[in-house]
XYZ file of C-alpha atoms in Angstrom:
347
model
C -14.640 -1.673 -1.197
C -18.106 -3.061 -0.539
C -18.706 -6.009 -2.858
C -21.838 -7.869 -3.905
C -20.694 -10.908 -1.945
C -20.128 -9.000 1.314
C -23.402 -7.108 0.965
C -25.308 -10.337 0.379
C -23.580 -11.947 3.350
C -24.986 -9.298 5.683
C -28.395 -9.031 4.001
C -31.159 -11.226 5.461
C -32.318 -14.061 3.211
C -35.316 -12.852 1.259
C -34.491 -9.169 1.871
C -35.223 -6.663 -0.876
C -31.550 -6.389 -1.776
C -31.056 -10.159 -1.869
C -33.973 -10.517 -4.284
C -32.600 -7.750 -6.517
C -29.089 -9.191 -6.406
C -30.346 -12.562 -7.622
C -32.006 -10.853 -10.583
C -28.798 -8.997 -11.403
C -26.741 -12.170 -11.128
C -29.188 -14.037 -13.357
C -28.487 -11.475 -16.096
C -24.721 -11.972 -15.742
C -24.154 -8.279 -15.054
C -21.437 -8.836 -12.450
C -19.205 -10.572 -14.983
C -15.945 -8.816 -15.942
C -15.802 -6.888 -19.240
C -12.184 -7.438 -20.254
C -12.523 -6.172 -23.836
C -14.186 -2.949 -22.658
C -11.453 -2.168 -20.145
C -8.659 -3.061 -22.574
C -10.173 -0.548 -25.003
C -10.809 2.086 -22.334
C -7.337 1.821 -20.805
C -5.827 2.006 -24.289
C -7.804 5.138 -25.199
C -6.987 6.915 -21.921
C -3.307 5.959 -22.232
C -3.198 7.298 -25.793
C -4.869 10.515 -24.631
C -2.291 10.879 -21.852
C 0.722 10.205 -24.080
C -0.744 12.187 -26.954
C -1.423 15.204 -24.749
C 2.135 15.344 -23.449
C 3.545 14.705 -26.937
C 1.556 17.689 -28.201
C 2.871 19.706 -25.266
C 6.481 19.040 -26.336
C 5.779 19.636 -30.030
C 4.009 22.963 -29.467
C 6.756 24.184 -27.154
C 6.851 27.733 -25.877
C 3.509 29.157 -26.963
C 0.325 30.447 -25.401
C -1.441 27.878 -27.570
C -0.541 25.531 -24.732
C -3.826 26.595 -23.156
C -5.444 24.126 -25.559
C -3.083 21.405 -24.368
C -3.838 22.311 -20.760
C -7.573 21.905 -21.398
C -7.085 18.577 -23.195
C -4.856 17.236 -20.415
C -7.416 18.353 -17.814
C -9.964 16.143 -19.554
C -7.390 13.358 -19.748
C -6.431 13.597 -16.063
C -10.104 13.332 -15.102
C -10.512 10.250 -17.274
C -7.453 8.760 -15.565
C -9.080 9.512 -12.202
C -12.335 7.862 -13.280
C -10.386 4.813 -14.394
C -8.642 4.710 -10.999
C -12.115 4.729 -9.440
C -13.060 1.564 -11.350
C -9.770 -0.046 -10.392
C -10.402 0.713 -6.718
C -13.788 -1.003 -6.948
C -12.175 -4.097 -8.530
C -14.274 -3.730 -11.638
C -11.307 -4.328 -13.920
C -9.288 -7.232 -12.476
C -10.494 -10.306 -10.636
C -7.752 -10.176 -8.017
C -6.659 -7.386 -5.708
C -2.950 -6.983 -6.504
C -3.050 -6.018 -10.218
C -5.805 -3.510 -9.439
C -3.685 -1.897 -6.722
C -0.632 -1.697 -8.987
C -2.618 -0.151 -11.822
C -4.444 2.121 -9.360
C -1.207 3.516 -7.937
C 0.154 4.100 -11.427
C -3.019 5.925 -12.467
C -3.567 7.793 -9.196
C -0.138 8.543 -7.733
C 1.992 8.701 -10.874
C -0.641 9.774 -13.382
C -2.545 12.553 -11.619
C -0.700 13.101 -8.319
C -3.324 11.725 -5.908
C -2.723 9.067 -3.273
C -4.617 5.993 -4.437
C -4.519 4.423 -0.957
C -5.878 7.525 0.775
C -8.668 8.002 -1.740
C -9.682 4.332 -1.649
C -9.990 4.361 2.160
C -12.004 7.583 2.067
C -14.227 6.372 -0.772
C -14.921 3.077 1.001
C -16.261 4.973 4.017
C -18.448 7.007 1.682
C -19.891 3.872 0.077
C -20.607 2.283 3.438
C -22.614 5.272 4.675
C -23.479 7.652 1.815
C -24.621 11.134 2.887
C -24.502 10.208 6.593
C -23.606 13.403 8.460
C -21.191 11.677 10.844
C -19.854 8.736 8.817
C -19.539 9.913 5.208
C -16.320 11.939 4.731
C -17.738 13.484 1.551
C -20.290 15.496 3.552
C -18.025 16.362 6.478
C -18.110 20.111 7.304
C -15.046 21.552 5.617
C -15.067 24.351 3.024
C -18.645 23.545 1.998
C -21.375 22.703 4.498
C -23.933 19.985 3.768
C -25.794 19.902 7.107
C -27.736 22.922 8.408
C -26.488 22.698 11.991
C -22.873 22.845 10.797
C -23.501 26.204 9.109
C -23.913 28.090 12.377
C -21.086 29.833 14.181
C -18.741 30.112 11.197
C -17.114 33.525 10.849
C -14.507 35.225 8.744
C -13.700 33.614 5.400
C -15.383 30.327 6.350
C -18.549 32.179 7.260
C -18.505 34.126 3.986
C -18.135 30.914 1.986
C -20.971 29.236 3.888
C -23.336 32.157 3.321
C -22.592 32.174 -0.419
C -21.660 28.547 -0.994
C -24.196 27.950 -3.767
C -22.724 30.779 -5.852
C -19.182 29.736 -5.004
C -19.640 26.012 -5.655
C -18.335 25.832 -9.212
C -15.509 28.350 -8.666
C -14.379 26.330 -5.644
C -14.222 23.175 -7.764
C -11.246 24.715 -9.557
C -9.297 24.124 -6.331
C -10.261 20.444 -6.080
C -7.129 19.093 -7.778
C -4.923 21.018 -5.365
C -7.036 19.834 -2.425
C -6.603 16.203 -3.509
C -2.837 16.627 -3.473
C -2.800 18.358 -0.089
C -5.113 15.726 1.418
C -2.911 12.966 -0.013
C 0.197 14.405 1.629
C -1.625 14.884 4.950
C -2.836 11.291 4.891
C 0.662 10.010 4.212
C 2.063 12.102 7.066
C -0.623 10.753 9.434
C 0.317 7.210 8.477
C -3.208 6.191 7.496
C -2.174 4.890 4.058
C -0.911 1.385 3.425
C 2.623 1.267 1.974
C 3.290 4.981 2.679
C 6.879 4.893 1.385
C 5.812 3.535 -1.975
C 2.951 5.991 -2.294
C 5.153 8.909 -1.210
C 7.802 7.955 -3.760
C 5.236 7.721 -6.533
C 3.695 11.091 -5.610
C 7.153 12.665 -5.564
C 7.865 11.134 -8.968
C 4.702 12.736 -10.335
C 5.462 16.153 -8.831
C 9.100 16.243 -10.006
C 8.217 14.970 -13.466
C 5.272 17.336 -13.920
C 7.084 20.472 -12.772
C 10.290 19.577 -14.610
C 8.452 19.151 -17.906
C 6.722 22.515 -17.512
C 9.929 24.380 -16.635
C 12.017 22.703 -19.337
C 9.584 23.406 -22.177
C 7.992 26.709 -21.117
C 9.322 30.016 -19.790
C 8.329 30.682 -16.166
C 5.244 32.822 -16.882
C 3.812 30.368 -19.399
C 4.635 27.444 -17.107
C 2.726 29.111 -14.262
C -0.212 29.863 -16.557
C -0.300 26.278 -17.812
C -0.155 24.862 -14.277
C -2.955 27.087 -12.976
C -5.245 26.487 -15.955
C -4.590 22.758 -16.150
C -5.150 22.107 -12.446
C -8.200 24.393 -12.309
C -9.921 22.712 -15.256
C -8.960 19.276 -13.971
C -10.540 20.039 -10.599
C -13.632 21.567 -12.201
C -14.290 18.612 -14.495
C -13.551 16.034 -11.805
C -15.842 17.783 -9.341
C -18.606 18.003 -11.923
C -18.535 14.213 -12.364
C -19.179 13.671 -8.646
C -21.456 16.621 -7.824
C -24.677 15.170 -9.350
C -24.440 11.890 -7.452
C -25.528 12.644 -3.863
C -25.549 16.402 -3.317
C -29.018 17.561 -2.368
C -30.252 14.021 -1.694
C -31.580 12.919 1.743
C -29.206 12.448 4.669
C -30.069 9.113 6.330
C -30.159 8.250 10.007
C -28.051 5.157 9.386
C -30.558 2.505 10.435
C -31.917 1.890 6.931
C -31.453 -1.464 5.223
C -28.690 -1.698 2.623
C -30.889 -1.175 -0.435
C -32.685 1.906 0.896
C -29.498 3.393 2.315
C -27.922 3.282 -1.134
C -30.921 4.122 -3.339
C -32.492 6.959 -1.364
C -29.221 8.881 -1.039
C -28.209 8.583 -4.698
C -29.293 10.240 -7.924
C -28.973 9.016 -11.503
C -28.332 11.291 -14.461
C -30.079 10.654 -17.757
C -28.064 10.651 -20.958
C -26.635 8.627 -23.792
C -23.255 7.119 -24.519
C -21.533 10.510 -24.411
C -22.805 11.094 -20.859
C -21.649 7.603 -19.884
C -18.159 8.351 -21.196
C -17.964 11.890 -19.795
C -19.037 10.808 -16.301
C -17.287 7.447 -16.363
C -20.521 5.575 -15.653
C -21.102 7.532 -12.437
C -24.348 8.792 -13.971
C -25.734 5.382 -12.903
C -24.985 6.204 -9.287
C -27.825 4.160 -7.818
C -26.753 0.986 -9.584
C -23.101 1.698 -8.787
C -23.824 2.067 -5.071
C -25.889 -1.095 -4.973
C -23.320 -3.086 -6.953
C -19.963 -1.247 -6.702
C -18.055 -4.143 -8.277
C -20.207 -4.101 -11.404
C -18.195 -3.116 -14.505
C -19.133 0.362 -15.719
C -20.608 -0.709 -19.091
C -23.035 -3.070 -17.343
C -24.569 -0.298 -15.236
C -26.652 0.887 -18.198
C -28.107 -2.627 -18.539
C -28.795 -2.879 -14.809
C -30.581 0.483 -14.636
C -34.036 -0.569 -15.915
C -33.965 -3.687 -13.731
C -33.202 -1.669 -10.592
C -35.684 1.087 -11.436
C -38.496 -1.416 -12.046
C -37.712 -3.272 -8.827
C -37.686 -0.060 -6.781
C -41.105 0.815 -8.213
C -42.306 -2.686 -7.285
C -41.284 -2.362 -3.629
C -42.207 1.324 -3.298
C -38.715 2.840 -2.984
C -38.200 6.301 -4.481
C -35.792 6.216 -7.451
C -34.332 9.617 -8.390
C -33.269 10.236 -11.984
C -32.834 13.666 -13.574
C -31.028 15.469 -16.354
C -27.481 16.661 -15.707
C -28.482 20.318 -15.501
C -31.349 19.530 -13.115
C -28.980 17.573 -10.860
C -26.727 20.621 -10.582
C -29.705 22.891 -9.871
C -30.854 20.566 -7.096
C -27.389 20.488 -5.547
C -27.048 24.275 -5.698
C -30.537 24.785 -4.280
C -29.670 22.484 -1.393
C -26.416 24.349 -0.721
C -28.316 27.637 -0.684
C -30.878 26.269 1.777
C -28.188 24.871 4.088
C -26.500 28.274 4.142
C -29.721 30.075 5.146
C -29.097 29.869 8.932
C -25.623 31.294 8.425
C -27.047 34.204 6.439
C -29.671 34.837 9.101
C -27.062 34.662 11.842
C -24.824 37.105 9.977
C -27.712 39.510 9.385
C -28.622 39.393 13.083
C -25.037 40.217 14.087
C -24.887 43.060 11.561
C -28.165 44.490 12.878
C -26.956 44.702 16.449
């Protein structure tokens, strides 16, 4: 992951980012927050154990839909915690973070920690860059207008209606993470593939065994579909406000502008901070990815004031407005595909 030290090393002395970084350091905002993460890890662990304990106690019942919803929230919180571990916000050294990250990612929610960390690092290095950011690569959804042309069949239908389909498609995100994890392991692009494969297999066997032991087949299937759908929806909703609908850079911007201009903050209080895992301070997180999540709130006014001082646009909206902007952008990107389809239909 990009760290403050590495970013400063490549930033020219006296650059805008170097000046900002000195202000952040002077406030002590890069210091670890051990007590916060002890409390957060404890709460998430209790949620995880409590959710599965409730699952066993309730047993065969359609009331398990409540458990499925609670565990979807819990799995997302585990994923957000794995995100902080990957950015080395929790531990000072690399090894304990990797161990905890694989437990949270591979064992906890069934996602390859190594694959996601490599992918997320590329995103941080070049956010919203059409060629270098894997999060905007043309796949199911299209984030660049030129990529919308020439798609037919099911892909073409999705592209033409991607704004309307965005939230429904998020219900498939958890499944996509698992499929992408397996593909990455098969391609050999993950460090320690045997360990990660074993841990993913442990998750899959344990998860499915628990469902089939406690629930009859129909209820087990219903629980699996609902749990994974809600997990994917919530997880996707924590990431969707961050960059979607923001400018796509050319790649020659300096570090500060590359990170600030492509990111969007979400206003809110402590509940928003907890629900989004601190990702609502996306600008500060991208500038200082190693900053502990609770310090992002303190850094926000410093960064906003500095951006105003140097004339850099600083985007901050409500959560609902961020979703509207992302959906509007998706609709606009799909316009050429709709026009192309209409032209073909008119022939």
